[in-house]
Amino acid sequence: MPQLTALDAQFLQFETDTNIANIAGLAIVDGDLNRADLQALLERRLPYVPALRRRLAPVPLGLDHPYWAQEDDLDLDYHVREIGLPPPGDERQLAEQVSRLHARRLDRGRPLWEIYLIHGLSGGRMGLYTKIHHAAVDGVGGADVLAALLDLGPEPAEPPPYEPEHDAPPPGPAGMLARGLVRLAGNPAHALRFAAQAVPVLDEIPLLSRLPGAGVVSGFARRLAGRGRAPGLPTLPAPKTPFSGPVSRHRRFAFASLPLEEIKEVRKAFGVTVNDVVMTVCAGALRTWLAAHGGVPRRPLVAGVPFSLRDAGVDEPGNQVTLMTAPLAVHVADPVARLHHVRHAMHRIKDRFSVAPARWLREFSESMPAALMGLASRSAFGLIGQASPPINVIVSNVPGPQFPLYVCGARLLSLYPVSVISDVSGGVNITAFSYDGSLHVGVLTDREMVPDAWELAGYLPGSLAELRAAQASLPH
C-alpha cells in the first residue's frame, strides 16, 4: 500500500500555473518509430515498471499525503501520443515543441506520465519525448524507468523471468482519515525533531545559511552532538541576474552535444573530475551569456546541485534527492582559474556530503502538516521568489551508459534531459547526461527571462574550447 512520502507530496503541492514539476527526456532516434509497436512494447514492460502504472488516490479533506493506487486498465492511447513537425523538421522546431509540451501540467486523475512520438525530424530521425511527474520518480528512478523501456540491441528483449509485484490497494476513505489523524497528531513531534536536526545543518539550507552566524551556530551544534568538524560551506548571497525571480508559465528548451573524450582529456590534463569540467563548461557559457545581457556579476552565481541520497546508502521508497548549493565562478575570466575555483567548491560540498549527507529537504517536508503543505509551499515559493531567491541556476550532471541503446529496434542517437525551473531556483536549468561517447546537455529556461535558450546552449562548445586551448598550452 504505497503512500507518497512528504517529499513526493511536496513536488505536487508546490505546483502552480508557473511552477511545474515535470521531469523529462528528449531522445532522438534513428528511424521513424511506429506508435502501435511502442504501445505493444509498453504493454509487455509496464507490469515491471511500478511508477508508470500508479495513479494518485487523494485523502479526503487533504488531511494526509495521497496514496498510490495501481491502475490495472491503463489507457495507452491516452499516454502515448503522436505529433509531427512541419518542414524542414530541424532541431529548433523539435525543441519548440518540447518547450510547449514540458510547460503543460499532467492530468492528476491518471498515471503521471506521457510519451510523445515526434515525426518529421530531418535526416530520417524522430524525437521521443517522455514526461513524468517528479512526485513519481527522482532522477535515479527516472533513469530506471527509461532503462526498462530500452534494449541493448535492435531485437527487443523478453520480459524478466519473474512475476511482477502488485501493489496492495490503498485504504478506504475511513482508513485514510484515521491514518491522517494519527500523522497529524505526530506532526508537532516531527517539527520539534526537524528543528533540533536543522540547527547542526543551518549552513546547508538555502536562505537559512545566509542568516548572520548560521555557520558558527551549526558548527557549534555539530561539536555538541559529537559529530566533530565538517567541511564548511559557502554562504554567499545569490547575485541578481536577468534570470532571477518568479518564472512565467512559458518555457524555452535547447540542447547541445559535446565530445565526452575531450572532456576526459581536460580532466586528465588538469587533475580534476569530469563533473568539475562539466560545471566549468556551464559556468563559461553562463559568463558569456551574462556578458551579452547586462554584464557579469562581480561574485559567483549560486548553483543548486542535486545529489542523490541513494548514493549515500539511503534505500527507501519515493524521492531520495537533496539539493546542495555551490558557488559557480562566472566572475572569473581565466578558464583555468575558473576550473580550479569550481574544483575547490565542488570538493568542499562533496567532502561535507560524505561526512553528513544533506537530508534537510526530506526532513523539512516530513515536519509540515499535510493539510497545510500546499498553501505553505506555494506561499513560501512566491515570497522567496519575489524577495531574495537563494539560487541562481540549477546545474546537474548525470553519468549514463557508454554503449548504444535501442527502442523498438531503432537506435537511440542522443538523450537530452529536460528538467525543472521555479521561482526559488531561477529561470535556467542546465542538465547534462553522458551517453555513448557524448555529453548531451539540455538547457531549459523561462521564456520571459531567457527568450533564446539556443543562444545559451550555443556557448557551451566555446566554453569547452577555451579549456581545450588552455590544455594545449600546458608543457608536455
Coordinates of C-alpha atoms in Angstrom, one line a residue:
M1 CA 0.0 0.0 0.0
P2 CA 2.4 2.7 -1.2
Q3 CA 1.8 6.2 0.1
L4 CA 3.6 9.3 -1.2
T5 CA 6.4 10.5 1.1
A6 CA 6.2 14.0 2.3
L7 CA 8.9 15.0 -0.2
D8 CA 7.0 13.3 -3.0
A9 CA 3.9 15.3 -2.0
Q10 CA 5.9 18.5 -1.9
F11 CA 6.6 18.2 -5.6
L12 CA 2.8 18.0 -6.1
Q13 CA 2.0 20.8 -3.7
F14 CA 4.3 23.5 -4.9
E15 CA 2.9 23.3 -8.4
T16 CA 1.1 26.3 -9.8
D17 CA 0.4 27.6 -13.3
T18 CA 4.0 28.7 -13.5
N19 CA 5.9 26.3 -11.2
I20 CA 5.7 22.9 -13.0
A21 CA 7.3 19.8 -11.6
N22 CA 7.7 17.7 -14.8
I23 CA 11.0 16.0 -15.5
A24 CA 11.6 14.5 -19.0
G25 CA 14.0 13.3 -21.6
L26 CA 14.1 14.0 -25.3
A27 CA 15.5 11.1 -27.2
I28 CA 16.5 11.4 -30.8
V29 CA 16.3 8.0 -32.6
D30 CA 17.5 6.8 -35.9
G31 CA 14.3 5.9 -37.8
D32 CA 10.6 6.5 -37.6
L33 CA 9.0 4.6 -34.8
N34 CA 5.6 3.1 -35.1
R35 CA 3.1 4.1 -32.4
A36 CA 1.5 0.6 -32.3
D37 CA 4.9 -1.0 -31.8
L38 CA 5.7 1.3 -29.0
Q39 CA 2.4 0.6 -27.3
A40 CA 3.0 -3.1 -27.7
L41 CA 6.4 -2.7 -26.1
L42 CA 4.9 -0.8 -23.2
E43 CA 2.2 -3.4 -22.8
R44 CA 4.9 -6.0 -22.2
R45 CA 7.1 -3.9 -20.0
L46 CA 4.7 -1.9 -17.9
P47 CA 4.0 -4.7 -15.3
Y48 CA 7.7 -4.3 -14.3
V49 CA 7.7 -0.5 -14.0
P50 CA 5.5 0.4 -11.0
A51 CA 5.9 4.1 -11.4
L52 CA 4.1 4.0 -14.8
R53 CA 1.1 2.1 -13.6
R54 CA 0.2 4.1 -10.5
R55 CA -2.3 7.0 -10.2
L56 CA -3.0 9.3 -7.2
A57 CA -5.6 8.4 -4.6
P58 CA -6.2 11.6 -2.6
V59 CA -7.1 11.6 1.1
P60 CA -10.4 13.2 2.0
L61 CA -10.1 16.8 3.0
G62 CA -6.4 16.7 2.1
L63 CA -5.7 15.6 5.7
D64 CA -2.8 13.4 4.7
H65 CA -0.5 12.8 1.7
P66 CA -2.1 10.9 -1.2
Y67 CA -1.6 7.2 -1.8
W68 CA -0.7 5.5 -5.0
A69 CA -3.3 3.2 -6.5
Q70 CA -2.4 0.7 -9.1
E71 CA -4.1 1.3 -12.5
D72 CA -4.8 -2.1 -14.0
D73 CA -6.6 -0.9 -17.1
L74 CA -4.0 1.6 -18.5
D75 CA -5.2 3.7 -21.5
L76 CA -2.1 3.6 -23.7
D77 CA -4.0 5.6 -26.4
Y78 CA -4.1 8.5 -23.9
H79 CA -0.5 8.2 -22.6
V80 CA 1.2 7.6 -26.0
R81 CA 0.7 10.4 -28.5
E82 CA 1.9 11.5 -31.9
I83 CA 2.7 14.9 -33.4
G84 CA 4.6 16.0 -36.5
L85 CA 7.0 18.7 -37.3
P86 CA 6.4 20.9 -40.4
P87 CA 9.2 21.0 -43.0
P88 CA 12.2 21.3 -42.7
G89 CA 11.9 19.5 -39.4
D90 CA 15.0 20.9 -37.8
E91 CA 16.3 20.8 -34.2
R92 CA 14.9 24.2 -33.3
Q93 CA 11.4 23.2 -34.3
L94 CA 11.8 20.0 -32.3
A95 CA 12.9 22.0 -29.2
E96 CA 10.0 24.4 -29.6
Q97 CA 7.5 21.5 -29.5
V98 CA 9.2 20.2 -26.4
S99 CA 9.1 23.7 -24.8
R100 CA 5.3 23.7 -25.2
L101 CA 4.8 20.1 -24.0
H102 CA 7.0 20.5 -21.0
A103 CA 5.1 23.5 -19.7
R104 CA 1.8 21.6 -19.6
R105 CA 0.8 20.1 -16.2
L106 CA -0.1 16.4 -16.1
D107 CA -3.6 15.1 -15.5
R108 CA -3.6 14.0 -11.8
G109 CA -6.6 11.7 -12.4
R110 CA -4.3 9.4 -14.5
P111 CA -0.9 7.9 -14.0
L112 CA 1.5 10.9 -14.2
W113 CA 3.3 10.3 -17.4
E114 CA 3.1 10.9 -21.2
I115 CA 5.2 9.9 -24.2
Y116 CA 5.2 11.8 -27.5
L117 CA 6.4 10.4 -30.8
I118 CA 7.5 13.5 -32.8
H119 CA 7.7 12.7 -36.5
G120 CA 9.2 14.7 -39.3
L121 CA 12.7 15.4 -38.0
S122 CA 15.2 15.8 -40.8
G123 CA 17.7 13.1 -41.7
G124 CA 15.3 10.1 -41.2
R125 CA 15.2 10.7 -37.5
M126 CA 12.4 11.2 -34.9
G127 CA 12.0 12.6 -31.5
L128 CA 10.7 10.7 -28.5
Y129 CA 9.7 12.9 -25.6
T130 CA 9.0 11.2 -22.3
K131 CA 7.5 13.2 -19.4
I132 CA 6.8 12.1 -15.9
H133 CA 6.0 13.9 -12.7
H134 CA 8.7 14.5 -10.1
A135 CA 6.4 13.2 -7.4
A136 CA 6.5 9.7 -9.1
V137 CA 10.3 9.5 -9.6
D138 CA 13.6 11.2 -8.8
G139 CA 16.4 11.4 -11.3
V140 CA 17.7 7.9 -10.5
G141 CA 14.1 6.5 -10.6
G142 CA 13.6 8.2 -13.9
A143 CA 16.7 6.6 -15.3
D144 CA 15.4 3.2 -14.1
V145 CA 12.0 3.8 -15.9
L146 CA 13.8 4.7 -19.1
A147 CA 16.1 1.6 -18.8
A148 CA 13.1 -0.6 -18.5
L149 CA 11.9 0.6 -21.9
L150 CA 15.2 0.3 -23.8
D151 CA 17.2 -2.6 -25.1
L152 CA 20.8 -3.4 -25.6
G153 CA 20.3 -4.5 -29.2
P154 CA 17.8 -4.0 -32.1
E155 CA 15.8 -7.0 -31.1
P156 CA 13.5 -6.3 -28.0
A157 CA 14.4 -8.4 -25.1
E158 CA 11.9 -10.8 -23.5
P159 CA 10.3 -9.7 -20.2
P160 CA 12.1 -10.6 -17.0
P161 CA 11.6 -14.3 -15.8
Y162 CA 9.8 -13.3 -12.6
E163 CA 6.3 -12.3 -11.7
P164 CA 5.8 -8.6 -11.3
E165 CA 4.8 -7.3 -7.9
H166 CA 1.3 -6.0 -7.4
D167 CA 0.5 -3.1 -5.0
A168 CA -2.0 -3.6 -2.2
P169 CA -4.9 -1.3 -2.7
P170 CA -4.9 1.9 -0.6
P171 CA -7.2 2.1 2.4
G172 CA -10.8 3.3 2.0
P173 CA -11.8 6.9 2.9
A174 CA -12.3 6.0 6.6
G175 CA -8.9 4.3 6.8
M176 CA -7.2 7.2 5.1
L177 CA -8.8 9.7 7.5
A178 CA -7.8 7.6 10.5
R179 CA -4.2 7.3 9.3
G180 CA -4.2 11.1 8.6
L181 CA -5.3 11.9 12.1
V182 CA -2.5 9.8 13.5
R183 CA 0.0 11.6 11.4
L184 CA -1.5 15.0 12.3
A185 CA -1.1 14.1 16.0
G186 CA 2.6 13.3 15.4
N187 CA 3.4 16.5 13.4
P188 CA 4.4 18.6 16.4
A189 CA 7.0 16.0 17.4
H190 CA 8.2 15.9 13.8
A191 CA 8.5 19.6 13.8
L192 CA 10.5 19.7 17.0
R193 CA 12.7 16.9 15.7
F194 CA 13.3 18.8 12.5
A195 CA 14.2 22.0 14.4
A196 CA 16.7 20.0 16.5
Q197 CA 18.2 18.4 13.5
A198 CA 18.2 21.6 11.5
V199 CA 20.5 23.5 13.8
P200 CA 23.6 21.5 13.0
V201 CA 23.0 21.9 9.3
L202 CA 21.9 25.5 9.0
D203 CA 24.7 26.2 6.6
E204 CA 23.3 23.5 4.2
I205 CA 19.9 25.0 3.9
P206 CA 19.4 27.7 1.2
L207 CA 18.2 31.0 2.6
L208 CA 18.8 30.0 6.3
S209 CA 22.5 29.6 5.5
R210 CA 22.7 33.3 4.8
L211 CA 21.5 34.3 8.3
P212 CA 24.2 36.0 10.3
G213 CA 26.1 33.5 12.4
A214 CA 24.5 30.4 10.7
G215 CA 27.9 28.8 10.1
V216 CA 29.1 29.4 13.6
V217 CA 25.9 28.1 15.2
S218 CA 25.7 24.9 13.0
G219 CA 29.4 24.2 13.7
F220 CA 28.9 24.6 17.5
A221 CA 25.8 22.3 17.4
R222 CA 27.7 19.6 15.5
R223 CA 30.5 19.7 18.1
L224 CA 28.0 19.4 20.9
A225 CA 26.4 16.4 19.2
G226 CA 29.8 14.8 18.9
R227 CA 29.8 14.9 15.1
G228 CA 33.2 16.7 15.0
R229 CA 34.2 19.3 12.4
A230 CA 32.7 19.1 8.9
P231 CA 33.9 21.0 5.9
G232 CA 32.5 24.5 5.8
L233 CA 30.1 25.6 3.0
P234 CA 29.9 28.9 1.2
T235 CA 27.2 31.3 2.3
L236 CA 27.4 33.9 -0.5
P237 CA 24.1 35.6 -1.4
A238 CA 22.9 34.9 -4.9
P239 CA 23.6 37.9 -7.1
K240 CA 20.8 39.5 -9.1
T241 CA 20.7 38.2 -12.7
P242 CA 18.3 38.5 -15.6
F243 CA 17.1 35.0 -14.8
S244 CA 16.4 35.7 -11.1
G245 CA 12.9 35.9 -9.6
P246 CA 9.5 34.4 -10.3
V247 CA 9.2 32.4 -13.5
S248 CA 6.4 32.6 -16.1
R249 CA 4.3 29.8 -17.4
H250 CA 6.3 29.6 -20.6
R251 CA 9.4 27.7 -21.3
R252 CA 12.2 27.6 -23.8
F253 CA 14.3 24.5 -24.5
A254 CA 17.5 23.9 -26.4
F255 CA 20.2 21.3 -26.4
A256 CA 23.8 20.6 -27.4
S257 CA 26.2 17.7 -27.5
L258 CA 29.9 17.7 -26.5
P259 CA 32.5 15.1 -27.1
L260 CA 33.0 13.2 -23.9
E261 CA 36.5 12.2 -24.8
E262 CA 37.5 15.9 -25.0
I263 CA 36.1 16.5 -21.5
K264 CA 38.0 13.5 -20.2
E265 CA 41.2 14.8 -21.7
V266 CA 40.7 18.1 -19.9
R267 CA 40.0 16.2 -16.7
K268 CA 43.3 14.3 -17.0
A269 CA 45.4 17.3 -18.0
F270 CA 44.3 19.4 -15.0
G271 CA 43.9 16.6 -12.4
V272 CA 40.2 17.3 -11.8
T273 CA 37.0 15.3 -12.2
V274 CA 34.6 15.0 -15.2
N275 CA 32.0 16.8 -13.1
D276 CA 34.4 19.7 -12.4
V277 CA 34.9 20.1 -16.2
V278 CA 31.2 20.0 -16.9
M279 CA 30.4 22.5 -14.2
T280 CA 33.2 24.8 -15.5
V281 CA 31.9 24.5 -19.1
C282 CA 28.4 25.6 -17.9
A283 CA 30.0 28.5 -15.9
G284 CA 31.8 29.6 -19.0
A285 CA 28.7 29.5 -21.1
L286 CA 26.7 31.4 -18.5
R287 CA 29.5 34.0 -18.2
T288 CA 29.4 34.6 -22.0
W289 CA 25.6 34.9 -21.9
L290 CA 25.6 37.3 -19.0
A291 CA 28.3 39.5 -20.7
A292 CA 25.9 39.9 -23.6
H293 CA 22.9 40.6 -21.4
G294 CA 23.5 43.2 -18.8
G295 CA 27.0 42.3 -17.5
V296 CA 28.8 39.7 -15.5
P297 CA 28.3 39.9 -11.7
R298 CA 31.4 40.6 -9.6
R299 CA 30.8 37.5 -7.4
P300 CA 30.0 33.9 -8.3
L301 CA 26.5 32.7 -9.0
V302 CA 24.9 30.3 -6.6
A303 CA 24.2 27.0 -8.3
G304 CA 21.8 24.4 -6.9
V305 CA 23.4 21.0 -7.4
P306 CA 21.2 17.9 -6.9
F307 CA 22.6 15.0 -5.0
S308 CA 21.0 11.5 -4.8
L309 CA 20.7 10.2 -1.2
R310 CA 20.8 6.7 -2.7
D311 CA 24.5 7.3 -3.3
A312 CA 24.8 7.8 0.4
G313 CA 23.2 4.4 1.2
V314 CA 19.5 5.6 1.5
D315 CA 17.3 2.9 0.0
E316 CA 13.7 3.9 0.7
P317 CA 10.6 4.4 -1.5
G318 CA 9.9 7.7 -3.1
N319 CA 12.2 10.6 -4.0
Q320 CA 15.6 10.4 -2.4
V321 CA 17.2 13.6 -3.5
T322 CA 18.6 16.7 -1.9
L323 CA 20.0 20.0 -3.1
M324 CA 23.4 21.4 -2.1
T325 CA 24.5 24.9 -3.1
A326 CA 27.9 25.8 -4.6
P327 CA 29.5 29.0 -5.9
L328 CA 29.7 28.9 -9.7
A329 CA 32.7 31.1 -10.8
V330 CA 31.2 33.1 -13.7
H331 CA 33.1 36.1 -12.3
V332 CA 36.5 34.5 -13.1
A333 CA 37.7 35.4 -16.6
D334 CA 40.5 32.9 -17.0
P335 CA 39.1 29.5 -17.9
V336 CA 41.8 27.6 -15.9
A337 CA 41.4 29.7 -12.8
R338 CA 37.6 29.2 -13.2
L339 CA 38.1 25.4 -13.4
H340 CA 40.2 25.4 -10.2
H341 CA 37.6 27.6 -8.5
V342 CA 34.9 25.2 -9.4
R343 CA 37.0 22.2 -8.4
H344 CA 37.6 23.7 -4.9
A345 CA 33.9 24.5 -4.4
M346 CA 32.7 21.0 -5.5
H347 CA 35.4 19.4 -3.4
R348 CA 34.1 21.2 -0.3
I349 CA 30.5 20.2 -0.8
K350 CA 31.4 16.6 -1.7
D351 CA 33.5 16.3 1.5
R352 CA 30.7 17.7 3.5
F353 CA 28.1 15.4 1.9
S354 CA 30.3 12.3 2.5
V355 CA 30.5 13.3 6.3
A356 CA 26.8 14.1 6.7
P357 CA 24.5 13.7 3.7
A358 CA 22.1 16.6 3.4
R359 CA 18.7 15.2 4.4
W360 CA 17.2 18.6 5.4
L361 CA 14.9 18.7 2.4
R362 CA 13.3 15.4 3.2
E363 CA 13.2 16.2 7.0
F364 CA 11.7 19.6 6.4
S365 CA 8.9 18.0 4.3
E366 CA 8.2 15.5 7.0
S367 CA 7.8 18.2 9.6
M368 CA 5.0 20.0 7.9
P369 CA 1.3 19.0 8.4
A370 CA 0.0 17.6 5.2
A371 CA -3.2 19.7 5.3
L372 CA -1.1 22.9 5.3
M373 CA 1.7 21.8 2.9
G374 CA 0.1 23.0 -0.3
L375 CA -0.7 26.5 0.9
A376 CA 2.6 26.8 2.8
S377 CA 4.7 25.6 -0.2
R378 CA 3.1 27.9 -2.7
S379 CA 3.2 30.9 -0.4
A380 CA 6.8 30.2 0.5
F381 CA 7.8 29.8 -3.1
G382 CA 6.1 33.0 -4.1
L383 CA 7.5 35.0 -1.2
I384 CA 11.1 33.8 -1.6
G385 CA 11.0 34.2 -5.4
Q386 CA 9.8 37.8 -5.1
A387 CA 12.1 38.7 -2.2
S388 CA 15.5 37.0 -2.4
P389 CA 15.9 33.8 -4.4
P390 CA 18.7 31.8 -2.8
I391 CA 19.8 30.1 -6.0
N392 CA 20.6 31.5 -9.5
V393 CA 20.7 28.3 -11.6
I394 CA 20.4 24.5 -11.3
V395 CA 23.3 22.6 -12.8
S396 CA 23.3 18.8 -12.8
N397 CA 25.5 16.1 -14.4
V398 CA 24.2 12.6 -14.7
P399 CA 26.5 9.7 -15.9
G400 CA 24.9 7.3 -18.3
P401 CA 25.8 4.2 -20.3
Q402 CA 28.6 4.4 -22.8
F403 CA 27.1 1.9 -25.3
P404 CA 24.2 2.2 -27.7
L405 CA 20.7 1.5 -26.7
Y406 CA 17.6 0.8 -28.8
V407 CA 13.8 1.3 -28.6
C408 CA 11.6 -0.9 -30.8
G409 CA 14.6 -1.7 -32.9
A410 CA 15.6 1.9 -33.6
R411 CA 19.0 3.1 -32.3
L412 CA 19.0 5.9 -29.6
L413 CA 21.3 8.6 -31.0
S414 CA 21.1 11.0 -28.1
L415 CA 19.2 11.7 -24.9
Y416 CA 18.7 15.3 -23.6
P417 CA 17.4 15.9 -20.1
V418 CA 14.5 18.4 -19.7
S419 CA 14.2 19.4 -16.0
V420 CA 12.6 21.9 -13.7
I421 CA 12.8 25.7 -13.2
S422 CA 11.0 27.5 -10.4
D423 CA 10.6 30.8 -8.6
V424 CA 13.2 29.8 -6.0
S425 CA 15.8 28.1 -8.2
G426 CA 15.9 30.6 -11.0
G427 CA 14.9 30.7 -14.7
V428 CA 17.7 28.5 -16.0
N429 CA 18.3 24.7 -15.6
I430 CA 21.3 23.0 -17.3
T431 CA 21.3 19.3 -17.0
A432 CA 23.9 17.0 -18.7
F433 CA 23.6 13.3 -19.4
S434 CA 26.5 11.3 -20.8
Y435 CA 25.7 8.5 -23.3
D436 CA 27.6 6.6 -25.9
G437 CA 30.6 8.8 -26.1
S438 CA 28.9 12.2 -25.9
L439 CA 27.7 14.6 -23.2
H440 CA 24.2 15.6 -24.1
V441 CA 23.1 18.9 -22.4
G442 CA 19.5 20.1 -22.1
V443 CA 19.0 23.8 -21.4
L444 CA 15.6 24.8 -20.0
T445 CA 14.8 28.5 -19.5
D446 CA 12.0 30.8 -18.7
R447 CA 10.8 32.4 -21.9
E448 CA 10.5 35.8 -20.4
M449 CA 13.9 35.8 -18.8
V450 CA 16.0 34.0 -21.4
P451 CA 14.0 34.1 -24.6
D452 CA 16.6 32.3 -26.8
A453 CA 17.7 29.2 -25.0
W454 CA 19.7 28.3 -28.1
E455 CA 22.0 31.3 -27.6
L456 CA 22.9 30.0 -24.1
A457 CA 23.3 26.4 -25.3
G458 CA 25.4 27.6 -28.2
Y459 CA 28.1 29.0 -25.8
L460 CA 28.8 25.5 -24.4
P461 CA 31.1 24.3 -27.2
G462 CA 33.1 27.5 -27.0
S463 CA 33.5 27.2 -23.2
L464 CA 34.9 23.7 -23.7
A465 CA 37.1 25.0 -26.5
E466 CA 38.6 27.5 -24.0
L467 CA 39.6 24.7 -21.7
R468 CA 41.0 22.7 -24.6
A469 CA 43.1 25.6 -25.7
A470 CA 44.5 26.0 -22.2
Q471 CA 45.2 22.3 -22.1
A472 CA 47.1 22.5 -25.4
S473 CA 49.4 25.2 -23.9
L474 CA 50.4 23.1 -21.0
P475 CA 54.1 21.9 -21.1
H476 CA 54.3 18.3 -22.2

